[in-house]
Coordinates of C-alpha atoms in Angstrom, one line a residue:
Chain A
M76 CA -22.9 16.4 -1.0
V77 CA -21.7 12.8 -0.5
I78 CA -18.5 10.9 -1.1
V79 CA -19.0 7.7 -3.1
E80 CA -16.4 5.0 -3.8
V81 CA -17.1 2.8 -6.7
S82 CA -15.4 -0.2 -8.3
F83 CA -16.4 -2.3 -11.2
I84 CA -15.6 -5.9 -12.0
P85 CA -16.6 -6.9 -15.6
I86 CA -16.9 -10.8 -15.6
G87 CA -16.4 -13.0 -18.5
V88 CA -14.0 -10.7 -20.4
G89 CA -10.7 -12.3 -19.5
T90 CA -8.1 -11.4 -16.9
S91 CA -7.2 -7.8 -17.9
L92 CA -9.8 -5.2 -16.9
S93 CA -7.8 -2.1 -17.8
R94 CA -9.7 -1.3 -21.0
Y95 CA -13.0 -1.2 -19.0
V96 CA -11.5 0.9 -16.1
A97 CA -10.1 3.3 -18.7
E98 CA -13.5 3.8 -20.2
A99 CA -15.0 4.5 -16.7
W100 CA -12.3 7.0 -16.0
K101 CA -13.2 8.8 -19.2
L102 CA -16.8 9.1 -18.2
I103 CA -15.9 10.1 -14.7
E104 CA -13.6 12.9 -15.9
E105 CA -16.2 14.1 -18.4
S106 CA -18.8 14.3 -15.6
G107 CA -16.9 17.3 -14.1
L108 CA -17.4 15.8 -10.6
R109 CA -14.5 16.0 -8.2
H110 CA -12.8 12.5 -8.0
E111 CA -9.8 10.6 -6.9
F112 CA -8.7 7.6 -8.9
H113 CA -6.8 5.0 -6.9
S114 CA -5.6 1.4 -7.3
M115 CA -8.8 -0.2 -5.8
G116 CA -11.5 2.1 -7.1
T117 CA -12.6 5.7 -7.6
N118 CA -13.9 8.2 -5.0
I119 CA -16.4 10.7 -6.3
E120 CA -17.8 13.8 -4.6
G121 CA -21.1 15.2 -5.6
D122 CA -24.8 15.2 -5.1
L123 CA -26.1 11.7 -4.5
D124 CA -28.4 11.7 -7.6
E125 CA -25.6 13.0 -9.9
V126 CA -23.1 10.4 -8.6
F127 CA -25.7 7.5 -8.9
D128 CA -26.4 8.7 -12.5
L129 CA -22.7 8.6 -13.4
I130 CA -22.2 5.2 -11.9
R131 CA -25.2 4.0 -13.8
R132 CA -23.7 5.3 -17.1
C133 CA -20.4 3.5 -16.4
H134 CA -22.2 0.3 -15.6
E135 CA -24.3 0.4 -18.8
R136 CA -21.2 1.4 -20.9
F137 CA -19.5 -1.9 -19.9
F138 CA -22.4 -3.9 -21.3
E139 CA -22.2 -1.9 -24.5
M140 CA -18.5 -2.8 -24.6
G141 CA -19.3 -6.5 -24.5
A142 CA -19.2 -7.6 -20.9
P143 CA -21.9 -10.2 -20.3
R144 CA -21.8 -9.8 -16.5
I145 CA -20.7 -7.0 -14.1
S146 CA -20.2 -6.7 -10.3
T147 CA -20.4 -3.1 -9.2
S148 CA -19.6 -2.1 -5.7
V149 CA -20.6 1.3 -4.3
K150 CA -20.0 2.7 -0.8
I151 CA -21.7 6.0 0.1
S152 CA -20.4 8.2 2.9
D153 CA -23.0 10.8 3.7
R154 CA -22.8 13.1 6.7
R155 CA -25.1 16.1 7.2
D156 CA -23.9 17.4 10.6
K157 CA -21.0 19.3 8.9
P158 CA -19.5 19.7 5.4
A159 CA -17.4 16.7 4.5
T160 CA -15.5 16.7 1.3
M161 CA -12.8 14.1 0.4
Q162 CA -10.1 16.7 1.2
E163 CA -11.6 17.6 4.6
K164 CA -11.9 13.9 5.6
V165 CA -8.2 13.3 4.9
N166 CA -7.2 16.6 6.5
S167 CA -9.0 15.9 9.8
V168 CA -6.9 12.7 10.1
R169 CA -3.7 14.5 9.2
M170 CA -4.3 17.2 11.8
I171 CA -4.5 14.6 14.5
L172 CA -1.2 13.0 13.3
N173 CA 0.6 16.3 12.8
P174 CA -1.1 18.9 15.0
A175 CA 1.7 21.4 14.6
Q176 CA 1.1 21.9 10.9
Chain B
M212 CA 1.9 -10.1 -3.4
V213 CA -1.6 -8.8 -3.1
I214 CA -3.3 -5.4 -3.0
V215 CA -5.8 -5.1 -0.1
E216 CA -8.2 -2.2 0.5
V217 CA -9.4 -1.8 4.1
S218 CA -11.8 0.5 5.8
F219 CA -12.9 0.5 9.4
I220 CA -16.1 1.9 10.9
P221 CA -16.0 2.0 14.7
I222 CA -19.7 2.0 15.9
G223 CA -20.9 3.6 19.2
V224 CA -18.1 6.2 19.5
G225 CA -20.0 9.2 18.1
T226 CA -19.9 10.8 14.7
S227 CA -16.3 11.7 14.3
L228 CA -14.0 8.7 13.5
S229 CA -10.8 10.6 12.7
R230 CA -9.1 9.7 16.0
Y231 CA -9.5 6.0 15.1
V232 CA -8.5 6.4 11.5
A233 CA -5.3 8.3 12.6
E234 CA -4.4 5.4 14.9
A235 CA -4.8 3.0 12.0
W236 CA -2.7 5.2 9.8
K237 CA 0.1 5.1 12.4
L238 CA 0.0 1.3 12.6
I239 CA 0.0 1.0 8.8
E240 CA 3.0 3.4 8.4
E241 CA 4.9 1.6 11.1
S242 CA 4.3 -1.7 9.3
G243 CA 6.6 -0.6 6.5
L244 CA 4.2 -2.0 3.9
R245 CA 3.6 0.1 0.8
H246 CA 0.2 1.8 1.1
E247 CA -2.0 4.6 -0.3
F248 CA -4.3 6.5 2.1
H249 CA -7.4 7.9 0.5
S250 CA -10.7 9.4 1.6
M251 CA -12.6 6.1 1.6
G252 CA -10.0 3.7 2.9
T253 CA -6.4 2.6 2.6
N254 CA -4.8 0.3 0.0
I255 CA -2.0 -1.8 1.2
E256 CA 0.4 -3.9 -0.8
G257 CA 2.1 -7.0 0.6
D258 CA 2.1 -10.6 1.3
L259 CA -1.5 -11.7 2.2
D260 CA -0.5 -13.0 5.6
E261 CA 1.4 -9.8 6.5
V262 CA -1.6 -7.6 5.4
F263 CA -4.1 -9.7 7.3
D264 CA -2.0 -9.5 10.4
L265 CA -1.8 -5.7 10.1
I266 CA -5.5 -5.3 9.6
R267 CA -6.1 -7.6 12.6
R268 CA -3.8 -5.3 14.7
C269 CA -5.7 -2.2 13.7
H270 CA -9.1 -3.9 14.4
E271 CA -7.9 -4.9 17.9
R272 CA -6.4 -1.5 18.5
F273 CA -9.9 0.1 18.1
F274 CA -11.4 -2.1 20.8
E275 CA -8.5 -1.1 23.1
M276 CA -9.3 2.6 22.3
G277 CA -12.8 2.0 23.6
A278 CA -15.0 1.1 20.6
P279 CA -17.7 -1.4 21.6
R280 CA -18.4 -2.5 18.0
I281 CA -16.5 -2.3 14.7
S282 CA -17.4 -3.0 11.1
T283 CA -14.2 -3.7 9.0
S284 CA -14.4 -4.1 5.2
V285 CA -11.6 -5.7 3.3
K286 CA -11.2 -6.2 -0.4
I287 CA -8.3 -8.4 -1.6
S288 CA -7.1 -8.1 -5.2
D289 CA -4.8 -11.1 -6.0
R290 CA -3.5 -12.0 -9.4
R291 CA -0.8 -14.5 -10.1
D292 CA -0.6 -14.4 -13.8
K293 CA 1.7 -11.4 -13.7
P294 CA 3.1 -8.9 -11.2
A295 CA 0.5 -6.5 -10.0
T296 CA 1.4 -3.7 -7.8
M297 CA -0.7 -0.6 -7.0
Q298 CA 1.4 1.4 -9.3
E299 CA 1.2 -1.0 -12.2
K300 CA -2.5 -1.3 -11.9
V301 CA -3.0 2.4 -12.2
N302 CA -0.3 2.7 -14.9
S303 CA -1.9 0.1 -17.2
V304 CA -5.1 2.2 -17.2
R305 CA -3.2 5.5 -17.8
M306 CA -1.4 3.9 -20.8
I307 CA -4.7 3.1 -22.5
L308 CA -5.9 6.7 -21.9
N309 CA -2.6 8.3 -23.0
P310 CA -0.8 5.8 -25.2
A311 CA 1.8 8.4 -26.4
Q312 CA 3.3 8.8 -22.9
Chain C
M174 CA -33.2 -7.6 -13.6
V175 CA -30.4 -7.3 -11.2
I176 CA -29.6 -8.6 -7.7
V177 CA -28.4 -5.9 -5.3
E178 CA -27.1 -6.4 -1.8
V179 CA -27.3 -3.4 0.5
S180 CA -26.3 -2.7 4.1
F181 CA -26.5 0.5 6.0
I182 CA -24.4 1.7 9.0
P183 CA -25.9 4.8 10.7
I184 CA -23.0 6.5 12.6
G185 CA -23.4 8.6 15.7
V186 CA -26.5 6.9 17.0
G187 CA -25.0 4.5 19.6
T188 CA -24.1 0.9 19.4
S189 CA -27.5 -0.7 18.6
L190 CA -28.6 -0.2 15.0
S191 CA -31.7 -2.5 15.1
R192 CA -34.2 0.3 15.1
Y193 CA -32.8 1.6 11.8
V194 CA -32.5 -1.9 10.2
A195 CA -36.2 -2.5 11.2
E196 CA -37.2 0.7 9.4
A197 CA -35.3 -0.3 6.3
W198 CA -36.9 -3.8 6.3
K199 CA -40.4 -2.1 6.5
L200 CA -39.6 0.0 3.4
I201 CA -38.2 -3.0 1.6
E202 CA -41.2 -5.1 2.3
E203 CA -43.6 -2.3 1.3
S204 CA -41.7 -2.0 -2.0
G205 CA -43.0 -5.3 -3.2
L206 CA -39.6 -6.2 -4.6
R207 CA -38.4 -9.8 -4.0
H208 CA -35.8 -9.8 -1.2
E209 CA -33.8 -11.9 1.3
F210 CA -33.0 -10.4 4.7
H211 CA -29.9 -11.9 6.2
S212 CA -27.6 -11.1 9.2
M213 CA -25.2 -9.0 7.1
G214 CA -27.5 -7.1 4.8
T215 CA -30.4 -7.5 2.4
N216 CA -30.4 -8.9 -1.1
I217 CA -33.0 -7.3 -3.4
E218 CA -34.1 -8.4 -6.9
G219 CA -35.5 -5.9 -9.4
D220 CA -35.0 -3.4 -12.1
L221 CA -31.8 -1.4 -11.3
D222 CA -33.7 1.9 -11.2
E223 CA -36.3 0.6 -8.9
V224 CA -33.8 -0.9 -6.5
F225 CA -31.6 2.3 -6.5
D226 CA -34.8 4.3 -5.7
L227 CA -35.6 2.0 -2.8
I228 CA -32.1 2.2 -1.4
R229 CA -32.3 6.0 -1.7
R230 CA -35.5 6.0 0.3
C231 CA -34.0 3.9 3.1
H232 CA -30.9 6.1 3.2
E233 CA -33.0 9.3 3.5
R234 CA -35.3 7.7 6.1
F235 CA -32.3 7.2 8.4
F236 CA -31.5 10.9 8.3
E237 CA -35.1 11.7 9.1
M238 CA -34.9 9.3 12.1
G239 CA -32.0 11.4 13.4
A240 CA -28.8 9.8 12.2
P241 CA -26.2 12.5 11.5
R242 CA -24.0 10.2 9.3
I243 CA -24.6 7.1 7.3
S244 CA -22.3 4.6 5.5
T245 CA -24.3 2.7 2.8
S246 CA -22.8 -0.2 1.0
V247 CA -24.3 -1.5 -2.3
K248 CA -23.1 -4.4 -4.5
I249 CA -24.9 -4.9 -7.8
S250 CA -24.7 -8.2 -9.6
D251 CA -26.0 -7.8 -13.1
R252 CA -25.7 -10.4 -15.9
R253 CA -27.4 -10.2 -19.2
D254 CA -26.3 -13.4 -20.9
K255 CA -29.0 -15.4 -19.1
P256 CA -31.8 -14.8 -16.5
A257 CA -30.3 -14.6 -13.1
T258 CA -32.6 -14.4 -10.1
M259 CA -31.5 -14.9 -6.4
Q260 CA -33.1 -18.4 -6.5
E261 CA -31.3 -19.4 -9.8
K262 CA -28.0 -18.3 -8.5
V263 CA -28.2 -20.4 -5.4
N264 CA -29.7 -23.4 -7.3
S265 CA -26.9 -23.5 -9.8
V266 CA -24.4 -24.0 -7.0
R267 CA -26.6 -26.6 -5.3
M268 CA -26.9 -28.6 -8.5
I269 CA -23.1 -28.9 -8.7
L270 CA -23.0 -30.0 -5.1
N271 CA -25.9 -32.4 -5.4
P272 CA -26.3 -33.4 -9.1
A273 CA -28.7 -36.2 -8.3
Q274 CA -31.4 -33.9 -7.0
Chain D
M120 CA -17.0 -14.4 18.2
V121 CA -17.5 -12.4 15.0
I122 CA -19.8 -12.5 12.0
V123 CA -18.0 -12.3 8.7
E124 CA -19.5 -12.0 5.2
V125 CA -17.3 -13.2 2.4
S126 CA -17.8 -13.2 -1.4
F127 CA -15.3 -14.3 -4.0
I128 CA -15.1 -13.3 -7.7
P129 CA -12.7 -15.4 -9.7
I130 CA -11.6 -13.3 -12.8
G131 CA -10.6 -14.7 -16.1
V132 CA -12.5 -18.0 -15.9
G133 CA -15.5 -17.1 -18.0
T134 CA -19.0 -15.9 -17.0
S135 CA -20.2 -18.8 -14.8
L136 CA -18.7 -18.9 -11.3
S137 CA -20.9 -21.6 -9.8
R138 CA -18.1 -24.3 -9.9
Y139 CA -15.9 -22.0 -7.7
V140 CA -18.7 -21.1 -5.4
A141 CA -19.6 -24.8 -4.9
E142 CA -16.0 -25.5 -4.0
A143 CA -16.1 -22.7 -1.4
W144 CA -19.3 -24.0 0.0
K145 CA -17.7 -27.4 0.5
L146 CA -14.8 -26.0 2.4
I147 CA -17.1 -23.8 4.5
E148 CA -19.3 -26.8 5.4
E149 CA -16.4 -28.9 6.2
S150 CA -15.0 -26.2 8.6
G151 CA -17.9 -26.9 11.0
L152 CA -18.4 -23.1 11.5
R153 CA -21.9 -21.9 11.6
H154 CA -22.8 -20.2 8.3
E155 CA -25.6 -18.9 6.1
F156 CA -25.2 -19.2 2.3
H157 CA -27.2 -16.6 0.4
S158 CA -27.3 -15.3 -3.2
M159 CA -24.7 -12.6 -2.7
G160 CA -22.2 -14.3 -0.4
T161 CA -21.8 -16.4 2.8
N162 CA -22.0 -15.2 6.4
I163 CA -19.8 -17.2 8.8
E164 CA -19.8 -17.1 12.6
G165 CA -16.7 -17.9 14.6
D166 CA -13.5 -16.8 16.1
L167 CA -11.8 -14.2 13.9
D168 CA -8.6 -16.2 13.4
E169 CA -10.6 -19.4 12.5
V170 CA -12.7 -17.4 9.9
F171 CA -9.7 -15.7 8.4
D172 CA -8.0 -19.1 8.0
L173 CA -11.1 -20.5 6.3
I174 CA -11.4 -17.6 3.9
R175 CA -7.7 -18.0 3.1
R176 CA -8.2 -21.7 2.3
C177 CA -11.1 -20.9 -0.1
H178 CA -9.1 -18.1 -1.7
E179 CA -6.1 -20.4 -2.3
R180 CA -8.3 -23.2 -3.5
F181 CA -9.5 -21.0 -6.4
F182 CA -6.0 -20.5 -7.6
E183 CA -5.4 -24.3 -7.5
M184 CA -8.6 -24.7 -9.6
G185 CA -7.1 -22.5 -12.2
A186 CA -8.3 -19.0 -11.6
P187 CA -5.5 -16.5 -12.6
R188 CA -7.0 -13.6 -10.6
I189 CA -9.4 -13.3 -7.6
S190 CA -11.3 -10.5 -6.0
T191 CA -12.3 -11.5 -2.4
S192 CA -14.5 -9.2 -0.3
V193 CA -14.8 -9.6 3.4
K194 CA -16.9 -7.7 5.9
I195 CA -16.2 -8.3 9.6
S196 CA -18.9 -7.4 12.2
D197 CA -17.4 -7.5 15.6
R198 CA -19.1 -6.3 18.8
R199 CA -17.8 -7.0 22.3
D200 CA -20.4 -5.2 24.4
K201 CA -22.8 -8.2 24.2
P202 CA -23.1 -11.6 22.5
A203 CA -24.0 -11.2 18.8
T204 CA -24.6 -14.2 16.8
M205 CA -26.2 -14.2 13.3
Q206 CA -29.4 -15.4 14.9
E207 CA -29.5 -12.7 17.6
K208 CA -28.8 -10.0 15.1
V209 CA -31.8 -10.9 12.9
N210 CA -34.0 -11.6 16.0
S211 CA -33.4 -8.1 17.5
V212 CA -34.7 -6.6 14.3
R213 CA -37.7 -9.0 14.1
M214 CA -38.6 -8.1 17.7
I215 CA -38.9 -4.5 16.8
L216 CA -41.1 -5.3 13.8
N217 CA -43.3 -7.8 15.7
P218 CA -43.0 -7.0 19.4
A219 CA -46.0 -9.2 20.3
Q220 CA -44.2 -12.4 19.3

């Protein structure tokens, strides 16, 4: 189980990238993998191979949609000493800030 | 007005980084800048100089807390052809996915 | 053919990461893929599947070496409108700066 | 003294970005700061404030050149337990790979 953040920049398709991001969001939702969309990318939780495969599909989809060039950034957070989901990562910070809760 | 994503990795302080992330969250909240915490970083909205200054303060704070080494990643999204807040960026994708709303 | 930049941060193994980077360099050299080592990461040229597979092997190797947690950053530069090797990318900038050469 | 990697993606200016990268290279060379250009970005060595200021100037220059939107990625490697230049970082890996040299 890893947490992967991905963001895509299609290049040479003008200034607005929303149409591309929307397509990626569709593929990510269809994947069934747990995810968080945010304003600078998407965080996805899953098996590393599954997540790579999903990113690969989004990346290829952009070329099919007409982008001539793409810059795709991926950050993998992988820890094996204890379970680490997106929720647990955020919770462990919140518990330090608000220990009473 | 820019949107900046930042994530910090203190190195040489063991496996758990939550204590450091919590400290950054405090400084970010105290800054009064609009922000989104998520499981892979924090997105901050503001004037580029203000945001740089805030990131600099978090970065320095980690050394004060004892980290001998830090890797800080920053991604700046800056567009000047139209207003672009974190909220508008996400909305423009949602409107493509759900045009009826 | 894509160009991929990768950098690895093993977490929870102390301050010096050289032993881990050296191991990654060995795997990258053994892969036979064209690459550039630099002070902030490694750029690798190849088929996207081949490069992903190589990154995956480095990432797993670090866990075998004892790292409990790893942050791996990957940036994929993929253009299909014209051939784009690492050399050509740098050359096209140099030709603008020194058109006489 | 920090090492900073920076890469710029102007958005909405077509597929070729070389003209923009060339302009950044000029500003970086004029800064007098030690640097390495490579196919995925530029590594710069210097005082954190100096380097931020230089990145800021490149970023603004791109808007002056006509880009409506820019994505700028910055990674700061800062260690204070020992001197760490770009050269020393690479050397410490090479010494592990070739201890006899």
